[in-house]
């Protein structure tokens, strides 16, 4: 059984592509056969984040237009087995993604035996974003603890609930889950940033995970190797936890609390330091 | 609202709670999620039941639409009656 996952957010720059790359790679590292599709026609970037930009020959639009086969266009990932990338086209206009064309590609990927088809949505609510969510069984809504991102997430959830095939055909709704990225426990504690509990209360969508703000994200995109490949980093562990939860495991939340010694503890520590 | 402690220490109010309040208000007002087909389907069923008590109508005779823009949401229900006239109600 293949399942289609859309990674979406409404707002740009919140970490959709980073999350698509890490979730896809993480699922593949767990032995799943995964295809990840870049829906951002005209602004291809998933290839760069995943380090396969020099191996792009054909793209998603070529496949839709019948100019290349899926096998020709899919790029095999060098870091994880069973992971394939379908890059977005760089030049064509956004209307190149037709509903019938996207449907056929997804159907063919299912026939090829992929366990998961991850759709990396472009920002906004235009055609590319709608196409990315149309065939979804699961939606991972990437949100930053910031007002405009939270509001846009609410908008995109509304669109999922009306425009997805599942909604239009009156089937079981798309399973939505929140992935909160760029989270800073310290700023939350100082009252400068919405807490993950605030966001959950506002959006009323179950939580998939919280990814801490980290320099590793920039470094891994510099290198073109998703952060999950270095299991020692907090970001990698937070994505791994999220993948476990996606696969149905109960995993406690990590990296959401700053190590807080509390007033008494600090007082005792300073007293014992003076005594020493 | 600044807490008493904040006042005594001369601290600024926490912006995170301000953000939460503002988001709760705007999201409730925009109601992005009410525009779903299931709700419209339920409304259509209820209208069908109500009208059927007085005039024979079929589901095809009823059209329910929900339009929204920044200002307001408009729910329009139109029922085609057997003799060709249309009964319009709205909010």
XYZ file of C-alpha atoms in Angstrom:
367
model
C 0.000 0.000 0.000
C 1.407 3.344 -1.053
C 0.651 6.453 0.909
C 0.929 10.022 -0.303
C 2.281 12.636 2.116
C 2.151 16.354 1.374
C 4.600 18.633 3.173
C 2.959 22.042 3.122
C 2.728 25.327 5.038
C 1.219 28.199 3.093
C 4.034 30.508 4.131
C 7.436 30.330 2.490
C 10.781 29.846 4.190
C 9.475 27.829 7.142
C 11.310 24.623 6.250
C 9.134 22.626 3.846
C 11.969 21.518 1.604
C 14.315 20.831 4.519
C 11.588 18.792 6.182
C 10.673 16.955 2.971
C 14.323 16.002 2.492
C 14.776 14.852 6.087
C 11.494 12.975 6.372
C 12.028 11.226 3.027
C 15.606 10.293 3.843
C 14.593 9.189 7.337
C 11.793 6.964 6.013
C 14.206 5.467 3.478
C 16.769 4.806 6.239
C 14.044 2.762 7.949
C 13.808 0.541 4.882
C 10.837 2.180 3.191
C 10.829 2.751 -0.540
C 10.327 6.495 -0.947
C 9.838 8.906 -3.837
C 9.996 12.615 -3.092
C 8.550 15.036 -5.639
C 9.428 18.731 -5.866
C 6.211 20.588 -6.799
C 7.864 24.015 -6.856
C 7.833 24.443 -10.629
C 10.128 27.267 -11.655
C 11.976 27.353 -8.322
C 13.525 23.916 -8.057
C 15.490 23.461 -4.815
C 14.889 20.012 -3.380
C 17.641 18.662 -5.674
C 20.130 21.103 -4.140
C 19.132 20.352 -0.537
C 19.446 16.624 -1.248
C 22.725 16.990 -3.124
C 21.668 15.610 -6.514
C 21.475 18.863 -8.499
C 24.158 17.798 -10.971
C 22.348 14.613 -11.848
C 19.074 16.210 -12.974
C 18.374 15.329 -16.601
C 14.598 15.152 -16.838
C 12.000 16.599 -14.473
C 8.413 16.288 -13.250
C 6.976 18.374 -16.119
C 8.886 16.316 -18.715
C 7.209 13.214 -17.287
C 3.747 14.818 -17.289
C 4.220 15.917 -20.910
C 5.387 12.455 -21.940
C 8.875 13.699 -22.882
C 10.546 11.306 -20.454
C 9.570 8.193 -18.536
C 9.402 8.129 -14.739
C 12.383 5.785 -14.694
C 14.417 8.283 -16.702
C 13.460 11.229 -14.494
C 13.754 9.657 -11.021
C 17.143 10.283 -9.421
C 18.448 7.627 -7.074
C 19.657 9.172 -3.821
C 23.325 8.548 -3.021
C 22.952 8.663 0.760
C 19.959 6.405 1.347
C 18.881 3.256 -0.417
C 15.356 3.065 -1.805
C 15.083 6.861 -2.027
C 14.308 8.551 -5.338
C 13.900 12.222 -6.172
C 11.680 13.663 -8.886
C 12.912 17.225 -9.439
C 10.727 20.183 -10.402
C 11.255 21.831 -13.742
C 13.181 25.096 -13.783
C 11.667 26.825 -16.767
C 8.049 25.984 -17.478
C 5.103 27.862 -16.069
C 3.155 26.660 -13.058
C 0.127 25.658 -15.152
C 2.235 22.805 -16.510
C 1.113 20.794 -13.483
C -2.285 19.539 -14.575
C -4.447 17.538 -12.232
C -4.663 14.639 -14.690
C -0.883 14.719 -15.224
C -0.069 14.730 -11.513
C -2.629 11.986 -10.897
C -0.994 9.765 -13.518
C 2.513 10.251 -12.087
C 1.327 9.426 -8.572
C -0.587 6.397 -9.814
C 2.489 5.156 -11.708
C 4.702 5.628 -8.623
C 2.218 3.547 -6.631
C 2.369 0.837 -9.288
C 6.187 0.909 -9.036
C 5.823 -0.160 -5.412
C 6.799 2.970 -3.518
C 5.699 2.834 0.120
C 5.633 6.609 0.454
C 5.282 9.386 -2.079
C 6.306 12.661 -0.455
C 5.060 15.833 -2.150
C 7.173 18.893 -1.338
C 4.721 21.769 -1.818
C 5.673 25.252 -2.978
C 4.719 28.204 -0.768
C 1.453 30.021 -1.373
C -1.956 28.725 -2.346
C -1.570 28.746 -6.134
C -1.790 25.821 -8.530
C 1.480 24.120 -7.498
C 0.483 24.075 -3.832
C -3.022 22.824 -4.651
C -1.645 20.051 -6.886
C 0.788 18.991 -4.148
C -2.045 18.453 -1.661
C -4.742 17.146 -4.016
C -3.813 13.456 -3.785
C -2.592 13.437 -0.176
C -3.470 10.799 2.395
C -1.355 12.567 5.029
C -0.460 16.214 5.435
C 2.537 17.417 7.367
C 1.960 21.099 8.035
C 5.272 22.828 8.711
C 4.895 25.827 10.988
C 7.257 28.271 12.685
C 6.389 29.735 16.100
C 5.573 33.058 14.499
C 2.226 34.803 13.815
C 2.187 34.849 10.018
C 3.243 31.221 9.760
C 0.560 30.077 12.214
C -2.144 31.998 10.381
C -1.055 30.635 6.992
C -1.053 27.107 8.408
C -4.667 27.575 9.386
C -5.437 28.694 5.839
C -3.697 25.732 4.249
C -5.489 23.329 6.610
C -8.786 24.848 5.464
C -7.733 24.296 1.853
C -6.749 20.676 2.594
C -10.190 20.139 4.054
C -11.937 21.428 0.942
C -9.668 20.888 -2.068
C -8.067 17.484 -1.498
C -9.489 14.532 -3.402
C -10.352 12.876 -0.114
C -12.467 15.886 0.866
C -14.054 16.288 -2.552
C -15.013 12.633 -2.746
C -16.311 12.619 0.827
C -13.804 9.966 1.903
C -11.955 9.786 5.217
C -10.231 13.199 5.548
C -6.515 13.777 5.005
C -4.626 13.068 8.240
C -3.060 16.352 9.256
C -0.139 16.717 11.618
C 1.927 19.709 12.683
C 5.672 19.865 12.442
C 6.949 22.880 14.350
C 10.355 23.978 13.105
C 12.922 26.598 14.151
C 11.841 26.220 17.763
C 13.852 27.962 20.436
C 13.068 26.728 23.981
C 15.063 29.591 25.439
C 13.022 32.253 23.663
C 9.822 30.443 24.630
C 10.884 30.495 28.255
C 11.614 34.212 28.015
C 8.113 34.773 26.660
C 9.405 35.980 23.301
C 8.177 33.039 21.244
C 4.914 31.094 21.006
C 5.262 27.748 22.750
C 4.407 24.529 20.943
C 1.442 24.168 23.307
C 0.179 27.626 22.273
C 0.401 26.625 18.609
C -1.417 23.345 19.210
C -4.141 25.165 21.109
C -4.603 27.680 18.301
C -4.494 25.262 15.366
C -6.057 22.184 17.016
C -4.091 19.749 14.881
C -2.141 16.810 16.371
C 1.609 17.281 16.767
C 4.100 15.290 14.712
C 7.216 16.859 16.161
C 9.198 19.897 17.189
C 12.481 20.607 15.415
C 14.808 22.933 17.335
C 16.395 25.965 15.668
C 19.876 24.859 14.752
C 22.895 25.832 12.704
C 23.007 22.272 11.478
C 20.128 22.905 9.098
C 22.131 25.504 7.179
C 25.243 23.360 7.256
C 23.438 20.312 5.924
C 21.928 22.276 3.052
C 25.386 23.722 2.328
C 26.648 20.177 1.973
C 23.572 18.753 0.249
C 23.233 16.007 2.851
C 20.015 16.032 4.925
C 20.629 16.380 8.661
C 19.123 12.961 9.518
C 22.287 11.326 8.192
C 24.274 12.620 11.153
C 22.435 10.950 14.005
C 24.415 12.840 16.646
C 22.735 16.185 15.982
C 19.618 17.337 17.822
C 17.933 18.158 14.525
C 18.516 14.628 13.244
C 17.120 13.152 16.435
C 14.087 15.421 16.363
C 13.342 14.412 12.749
C 13.911 10.748 13.633
C 11.432 11.050 16.526
C 8.911 12.659 14.166
C 9.301 9.792 11.696
C 8.809 7.262 14.480
C 5.597 9.045 15.478
C 4.474 9.103 11.864
C 4.975 5.344 11.761
C 2.837 4.964 14.863
C 5.383 4.771 17.681
C 4.893 6.610 20.964
C 7.950 8.812 21.402
C 8.341 11.480 24.107
C 9.015 15.034 22.941
C 12.612 16.148 23.199
C 14.372 19.494 22.735
C 11.326 21.539 23.794
C 12.556 22.584 27.211
C 15.623 24.584 27.958
C 17.664 22.986 30.629
C 16.204 24.908 33.524
C 17.851 24.636 36.913
C 15.262 26.757 38.679
C 15.801 29.400 41.297
C 16.431 27.109 44.284
C 18.782 24.862 42.334
C 20.808 27.883 41.174
C 20.943 29.221 44.733
C 22.091 25.872 46.096
C 24.653 25.548 43.314
C 26.106 28.971 44.010
C 26.208 28.289 47.767
C 27.961 24.965 47.252
C 30.416 26.590 44.816
C 31.283 29.222 47.441
C 31.629 26.549 50.092
C 33.991 24.528 47.916
C -1.963 42.743 30.856
C 1.188 43.226 32.847
C 1.417 41.112 35.930
C 2.096 42.715 39.291
C 5.578 41.217 39.341
C 6.297 42.647 35.902
C 5.160 46.083 37.113
C 7.348 45.936 40.200
C 10.371 44.846 38.182
C 9.536 47.297 35.378
C 9.463 44.519 32.751
C 7.748 44.715 29.401
C 4.731 42.465 28.816
C 5.569 39.155 27.167
C 5.084 39.335 23.414
C 4.383 35.599 23.027
C 1.101 35.866 24.896
C 0.195 38.877 22.782
C 0.843 36.803 19.661
C -1.349 33.998 20.974
C -4.254 36.321 21.735
C -4.084 38.006 18.340
C -3.924 34.682 16.515
C -6.879 33.240 18.389
C -8.987 36.234 17.420
C -7.993 36.354 13.745
C -8.273 32.608 13.207
C -11.718 32.486 14.776
C -12.785 35.374 12.555
C -11.359 34.045 9.316
C -12.865 30.614 9.925
C -10.820 29.114 7.098
C -11.941 25.659 8.079
C -15.711 26.141 8.101
C -15.789 26.175 4.316
C -15.907 22.418 3.966
C -18.120 20.352 1.691
C -19.306 18.108 4.506
C -20.884 21.066 6.298
C -22.568 22.240 3.106
C -23.842 18.720 2.507
C -25.382 18.649 5.982
C -27.018 22.031 5.445
C -28.403 20.810 2.135
C -29.870 17.706 3.789
C -31.503 19.790 6.510
C -33.012 22.204 3.965
C -34.279 19.288 1.892
C -35.997 17.770 4.905
C -37.559 21.067 5.935
C -38.819 22.049 2.469
C -40.056 18.519 1.690
C -42.566 18.863 4.483
C -44.400 21.511 2.443
C -43.433 21.039 -1.200
C -42.131 17.926 -2.985
C -38.455 18.596 -3.869
C -35.465 16.397 -4.744
C -31.775 16.972 -3.795
C -31.136 18.242 -7.354
C -33.541 21.130 -6.745
C -31.357 22.560 -3.986
C -28.120 24.503 -4.377
C -26.088 25.533 -1.343
C -23.101 27.859 -1.631
C -20.766 29.404 0.846
C -18.782 32.420 -0.311
C -16.342 34.249 1.856
C -14.066 37.189 1.469
C -12.153 39.250 3.982
C -15.281 41.049 5.146
C -17.898 38.370 5.614
C -19.217 34.974 4.737
C -22.375 34.576 2.674
C -24.363 31.389 2.787
C -26.817 31.189 -0.086
C -29.422 28.488 -0.425
C -31.577 28.282 -3.504
C -34.442 25.827 -3.922
C -36.140 25.295 -7.275
C -39.845 24.681 -6.720
C -41.787 22.289 -8.957
C -43.705 25.026 -10.764
C -40.444 26.642 -11.862
C -40.302 29.500 -9.372
C -37.282 29.811 -7.091
C -37.452 30.351 -3.385
C -34.405 32.221 -2.115
C -33.189 32.510 1.414
C -29.919 33.775 2.715
C -28.030 35.097 5.630
